[in-house]
Tab-separated table of C-alpha atoms in Angstrom:
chain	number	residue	atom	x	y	z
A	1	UNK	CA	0.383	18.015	-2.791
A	2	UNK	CA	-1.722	14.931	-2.483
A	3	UNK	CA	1.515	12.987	-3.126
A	4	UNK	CA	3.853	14.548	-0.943
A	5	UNK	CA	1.356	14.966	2.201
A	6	UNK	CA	1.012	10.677	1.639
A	7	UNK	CA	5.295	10.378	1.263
A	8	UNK	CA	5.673	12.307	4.195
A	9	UNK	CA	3.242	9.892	6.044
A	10	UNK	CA	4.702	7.119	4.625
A	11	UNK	CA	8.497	8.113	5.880
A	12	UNK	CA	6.876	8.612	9.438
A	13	UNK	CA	5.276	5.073	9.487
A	14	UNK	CA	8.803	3.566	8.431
A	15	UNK	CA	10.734	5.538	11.035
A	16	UNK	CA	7.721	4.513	13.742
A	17	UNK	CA	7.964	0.863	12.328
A	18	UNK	CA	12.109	1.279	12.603
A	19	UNK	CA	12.126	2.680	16.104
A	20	UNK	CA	9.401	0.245	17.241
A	21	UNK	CA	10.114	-1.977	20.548
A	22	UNK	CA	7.899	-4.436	19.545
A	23	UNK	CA	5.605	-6.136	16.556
A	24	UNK	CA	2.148	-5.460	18.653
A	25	UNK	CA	1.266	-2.273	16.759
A	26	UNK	CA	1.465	-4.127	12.808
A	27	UNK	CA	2.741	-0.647	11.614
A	28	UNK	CA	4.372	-2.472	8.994
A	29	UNK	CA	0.501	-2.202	7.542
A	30	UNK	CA	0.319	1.299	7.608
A	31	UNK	CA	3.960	1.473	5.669
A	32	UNK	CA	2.469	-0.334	2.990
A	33	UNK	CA	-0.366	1.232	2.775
A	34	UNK	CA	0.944	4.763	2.559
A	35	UNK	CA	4.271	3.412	0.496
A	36	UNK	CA	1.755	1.985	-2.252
A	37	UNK	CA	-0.416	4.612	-2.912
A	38	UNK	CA	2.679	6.979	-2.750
A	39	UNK	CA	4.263	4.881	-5.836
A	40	UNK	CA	0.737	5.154	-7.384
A	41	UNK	CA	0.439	9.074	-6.826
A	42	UNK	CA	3.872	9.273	-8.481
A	43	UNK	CA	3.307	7.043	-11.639
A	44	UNK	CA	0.257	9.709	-11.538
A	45	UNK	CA	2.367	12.800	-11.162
A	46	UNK	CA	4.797	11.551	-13.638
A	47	UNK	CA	1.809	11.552	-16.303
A	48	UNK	CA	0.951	14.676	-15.201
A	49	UNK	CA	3.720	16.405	-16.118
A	50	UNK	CA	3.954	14.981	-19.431
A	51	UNK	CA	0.837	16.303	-20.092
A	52	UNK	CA	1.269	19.959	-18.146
A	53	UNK	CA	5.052	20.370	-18.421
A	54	UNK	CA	6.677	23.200	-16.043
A	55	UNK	CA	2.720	24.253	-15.192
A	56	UNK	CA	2.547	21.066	-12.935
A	57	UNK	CA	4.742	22.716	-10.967
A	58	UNK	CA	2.503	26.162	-10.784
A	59	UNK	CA	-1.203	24.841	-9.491
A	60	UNK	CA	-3.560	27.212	-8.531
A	61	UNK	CA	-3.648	28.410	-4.881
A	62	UNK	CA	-7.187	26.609	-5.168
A	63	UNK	CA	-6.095	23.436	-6.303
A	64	UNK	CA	-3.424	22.958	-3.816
A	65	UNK	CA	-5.442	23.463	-1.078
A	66	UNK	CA	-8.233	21.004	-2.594
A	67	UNK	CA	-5.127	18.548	-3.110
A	68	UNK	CA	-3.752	19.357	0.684
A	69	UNK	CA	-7.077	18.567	2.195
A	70	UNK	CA	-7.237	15.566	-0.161
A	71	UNK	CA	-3.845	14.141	1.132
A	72	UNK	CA	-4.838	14.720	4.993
A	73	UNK	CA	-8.352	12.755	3.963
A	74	UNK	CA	-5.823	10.176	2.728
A	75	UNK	CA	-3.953	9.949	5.558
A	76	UNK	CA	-7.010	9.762	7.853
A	77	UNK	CA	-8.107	7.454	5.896
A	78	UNK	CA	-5.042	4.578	5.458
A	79	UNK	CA	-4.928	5.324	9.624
A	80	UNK	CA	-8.729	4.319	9.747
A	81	UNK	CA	-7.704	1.383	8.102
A	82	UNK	CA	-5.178	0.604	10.136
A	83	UNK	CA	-6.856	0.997	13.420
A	84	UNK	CA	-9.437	-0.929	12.577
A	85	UNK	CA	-7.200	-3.615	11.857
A	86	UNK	CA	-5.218	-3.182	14.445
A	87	UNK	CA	-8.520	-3.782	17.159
A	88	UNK	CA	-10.144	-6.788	14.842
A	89	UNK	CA	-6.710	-8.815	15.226
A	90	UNK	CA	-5.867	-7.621	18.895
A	91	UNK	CA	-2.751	-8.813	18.965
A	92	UNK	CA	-2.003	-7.385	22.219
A	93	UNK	CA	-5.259	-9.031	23.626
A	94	UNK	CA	-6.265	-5.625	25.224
A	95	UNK	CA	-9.801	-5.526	22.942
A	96	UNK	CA	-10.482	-9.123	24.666
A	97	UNK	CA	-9.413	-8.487	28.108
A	98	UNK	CA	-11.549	-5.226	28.023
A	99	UNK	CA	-14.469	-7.381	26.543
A	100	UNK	CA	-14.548	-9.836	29.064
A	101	UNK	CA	-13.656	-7.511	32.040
A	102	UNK	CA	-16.464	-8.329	34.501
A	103	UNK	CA	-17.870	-5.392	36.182
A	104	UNK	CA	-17.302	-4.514	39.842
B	1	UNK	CA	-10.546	7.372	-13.751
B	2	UNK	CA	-10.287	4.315	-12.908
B	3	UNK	CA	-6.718	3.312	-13.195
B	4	UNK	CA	-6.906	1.592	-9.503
B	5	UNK	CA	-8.402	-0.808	-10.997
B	6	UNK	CA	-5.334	-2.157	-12.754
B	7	UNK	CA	-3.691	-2.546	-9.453
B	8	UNK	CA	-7.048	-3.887	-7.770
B	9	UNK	CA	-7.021	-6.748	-10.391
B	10	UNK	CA	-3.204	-7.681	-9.493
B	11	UNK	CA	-3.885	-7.605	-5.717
B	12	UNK	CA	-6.744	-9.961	-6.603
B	13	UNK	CA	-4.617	-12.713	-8.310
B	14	UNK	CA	-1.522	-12.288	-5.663
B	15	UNK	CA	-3.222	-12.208	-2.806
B	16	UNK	CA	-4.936	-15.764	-3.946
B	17	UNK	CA	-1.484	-17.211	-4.954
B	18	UNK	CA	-0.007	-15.717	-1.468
B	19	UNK	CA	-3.264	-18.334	0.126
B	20	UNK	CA	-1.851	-21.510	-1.890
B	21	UNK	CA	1.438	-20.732	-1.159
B	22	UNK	CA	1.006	-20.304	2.265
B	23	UNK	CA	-0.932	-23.601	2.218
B	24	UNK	CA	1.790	-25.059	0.722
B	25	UNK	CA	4.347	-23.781	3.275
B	26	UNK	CA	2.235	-25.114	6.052
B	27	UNK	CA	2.218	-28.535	4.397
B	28	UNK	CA	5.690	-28.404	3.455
B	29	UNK	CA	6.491	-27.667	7.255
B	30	UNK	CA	4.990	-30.121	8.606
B	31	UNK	CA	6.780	-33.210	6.537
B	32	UNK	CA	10.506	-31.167	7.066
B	33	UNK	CA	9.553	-30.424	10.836
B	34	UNK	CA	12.534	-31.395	13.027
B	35	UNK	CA	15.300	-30.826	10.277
B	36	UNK	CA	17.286	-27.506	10.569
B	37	UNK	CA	15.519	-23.989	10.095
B	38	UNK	CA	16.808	-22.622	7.086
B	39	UNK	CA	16.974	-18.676	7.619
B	40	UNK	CA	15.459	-16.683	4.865
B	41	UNK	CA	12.044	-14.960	4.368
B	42	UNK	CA	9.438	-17.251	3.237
B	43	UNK	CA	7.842	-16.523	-0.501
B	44	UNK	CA	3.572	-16.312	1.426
B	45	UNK	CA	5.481	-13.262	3.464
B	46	UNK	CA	6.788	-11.300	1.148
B	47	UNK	CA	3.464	-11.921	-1.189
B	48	UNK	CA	1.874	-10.589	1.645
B	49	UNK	CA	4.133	-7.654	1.465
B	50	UNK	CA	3.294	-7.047	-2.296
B	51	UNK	CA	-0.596	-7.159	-1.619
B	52	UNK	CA	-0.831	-4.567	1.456
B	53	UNK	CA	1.051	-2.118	-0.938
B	54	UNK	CA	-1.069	-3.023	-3.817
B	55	UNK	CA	-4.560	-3.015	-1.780
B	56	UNK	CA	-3.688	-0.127	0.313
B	57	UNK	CA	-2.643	2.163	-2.439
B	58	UNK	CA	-5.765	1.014	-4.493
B	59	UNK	CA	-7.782	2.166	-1.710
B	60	UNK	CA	-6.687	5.116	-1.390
B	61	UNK	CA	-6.456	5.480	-5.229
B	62	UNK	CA	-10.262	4.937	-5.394
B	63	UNK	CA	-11.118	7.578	-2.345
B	64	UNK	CA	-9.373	9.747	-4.522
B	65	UNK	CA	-11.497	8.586	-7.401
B	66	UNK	CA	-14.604	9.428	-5.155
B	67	UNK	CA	-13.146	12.253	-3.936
B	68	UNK	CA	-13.035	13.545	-7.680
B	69	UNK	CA	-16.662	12.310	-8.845
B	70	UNK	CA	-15.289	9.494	-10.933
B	71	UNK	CA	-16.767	6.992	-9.061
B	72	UNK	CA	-20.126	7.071	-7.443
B	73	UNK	CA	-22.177	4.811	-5.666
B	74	UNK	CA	-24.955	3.890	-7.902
B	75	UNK	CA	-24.353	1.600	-11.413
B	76	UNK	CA	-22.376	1.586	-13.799
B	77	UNK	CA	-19.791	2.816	-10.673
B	78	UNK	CA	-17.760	4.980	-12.915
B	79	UNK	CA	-18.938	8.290	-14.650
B	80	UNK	CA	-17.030	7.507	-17.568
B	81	UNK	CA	-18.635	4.371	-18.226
B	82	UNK	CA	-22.214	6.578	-19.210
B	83	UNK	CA	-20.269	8.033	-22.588
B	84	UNK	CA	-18.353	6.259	-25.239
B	85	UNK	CA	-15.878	8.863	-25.309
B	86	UNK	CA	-15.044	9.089	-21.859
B	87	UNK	CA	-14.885	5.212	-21.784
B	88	UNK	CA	-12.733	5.241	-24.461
B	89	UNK	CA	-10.345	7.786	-22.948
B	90	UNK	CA	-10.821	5.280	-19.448
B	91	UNK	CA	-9.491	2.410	-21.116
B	92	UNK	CA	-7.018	4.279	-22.129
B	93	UNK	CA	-5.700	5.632	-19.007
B	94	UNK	CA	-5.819	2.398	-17.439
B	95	UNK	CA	-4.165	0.681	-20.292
B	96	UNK	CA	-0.973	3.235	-19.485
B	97	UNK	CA	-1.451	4.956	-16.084
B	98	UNK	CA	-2.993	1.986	-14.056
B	99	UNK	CA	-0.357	-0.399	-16.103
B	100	UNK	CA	2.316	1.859	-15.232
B	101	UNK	CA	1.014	2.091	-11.495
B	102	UNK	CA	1.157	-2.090	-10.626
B	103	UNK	CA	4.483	-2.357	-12.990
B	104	UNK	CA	6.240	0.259	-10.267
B	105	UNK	CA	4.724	-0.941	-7.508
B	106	UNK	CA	5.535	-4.951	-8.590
B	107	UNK	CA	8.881	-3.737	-8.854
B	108	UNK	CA	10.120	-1.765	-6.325
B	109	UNK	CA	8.645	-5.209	-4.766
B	110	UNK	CA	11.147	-7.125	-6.347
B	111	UNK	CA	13.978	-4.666	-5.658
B	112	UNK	CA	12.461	-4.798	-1.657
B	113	UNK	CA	12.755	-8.573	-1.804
B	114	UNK	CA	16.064	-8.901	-3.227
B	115	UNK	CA	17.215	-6.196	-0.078
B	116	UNK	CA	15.201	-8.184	2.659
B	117	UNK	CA	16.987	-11.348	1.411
B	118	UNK	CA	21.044	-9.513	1.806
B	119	UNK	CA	20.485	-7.938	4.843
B	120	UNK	CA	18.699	-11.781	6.472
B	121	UNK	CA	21.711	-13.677	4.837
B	122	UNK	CA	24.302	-11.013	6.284
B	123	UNK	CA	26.078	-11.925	9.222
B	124	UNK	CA	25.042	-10.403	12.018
B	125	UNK	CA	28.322	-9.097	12.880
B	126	UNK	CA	28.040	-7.467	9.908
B	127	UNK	CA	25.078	-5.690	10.720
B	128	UNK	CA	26.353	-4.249	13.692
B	129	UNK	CA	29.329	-2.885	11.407
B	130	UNK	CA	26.869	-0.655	9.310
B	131	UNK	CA	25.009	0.692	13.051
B	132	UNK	CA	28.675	1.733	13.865
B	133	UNK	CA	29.309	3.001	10.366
């Protein structure tokens, strides 16, 4: 669940990136991000089901949903990231303008 | 248990040779500057592609790790490192998961690369052939 919840993110930050009209956002960070630990999650899966066989496939209602949360807190987390990023470079220059907006 | 730390290593070592290379570009720039751009992607870039995906996934790897109570915040770090067993069986894991884990991601890397450098090097005539396609 964990794995799929982070692909799907990962195919939404390409398509974003794709579709993008300009550089300003870095989304290309975010792809990484989410494409990397997606690779990761699979070489994990992959082990997985050498070890559980066609039970991989069957988790417990319990375990999914622990896994589904898990993949959301993932996702929340790489966009974290990302934001952050995103205001310490500025690259728009909005985070400076706003700084050293003198008040009326 | 601790298999990000495979990947954490490589990002580590490639995102110090992506610093001297881009040094080295710079330099190299600035004793060519005035002969004719050549177009392709320059080697510090696509390092820098390789360490997002191998920093970002290790993140995310270890929140997982947290997530799961395999690492914690006090020393050693890891749970497994407080019995031989479980060390052992750490090791082990990142001897063939966490291996496994930076091999893939190195290489679908490579395979990226090799695709960024067609599709610069294609016309862009070309290009506008497969958007019509």
């Amino acid at each position: 669940m964990t794995l799929l919840i982070t692909v799907f993110a990962a195919v939404i930050a390409t398509v974003k990136w794709y579709t993008r009209k300009d550089d300003s956002m870095k989304l290309g960070i975010l792809c990484f991000l989410y494409w990397g630990a997606s690779i990761m999650w699979f070489v994990d899966a992959i082990f997985e089901y050498v070890e559980l066989q066609a039970e991989y496939f069957t988790p417990a209602l319990e375990d999914m949903a622990n896994d589904a949360f898990l993949g959301l807190s993932v996702v929340a987390l790489g966009l974290v990231i990302w934001i952050v990023r995103l205001l310490v470079t500025d690259p728009r220059g909005a985070v400076r303008a706003a700084l050293t907006k003198k008040e009326a | 248990m601790a298999c990000f730390l495979v990947s954490v290593t490589e990002a580590v070592v490639v995102t110090a040779a992506e610093k001297a290379e881009e040094k080295r570009e710079h330099s190299a720039a600035a004793t060519v500057e005035g002969k004719e751009a050549q177009v392709s992607i320059p080697l510090s870039r696509k390092l820098k592609w390789l360490t997002w995906m191998l920093w970002g996934g290790a993140v995310l790897l270890a929140f997982e790790h947290i997530w799961h109570g395999e690492v914690v915040m006090w020393f050693p770090f890891l749970t497994a490192m407080s019995d031989p067993a479980d060390m052992a069986e750490m090791f082990h894991e990142m001897a063939t998961v966490g291996v496994c884990m930076a091999v893939l991601v190195t290489a679908v890397w490579a395979v990226m690369c090799k695709v960024a450098d067609s599709i610069v090097k294609r016309p862009a005539a070309e290009n506008k052939q497969h958007a019509a396609a």
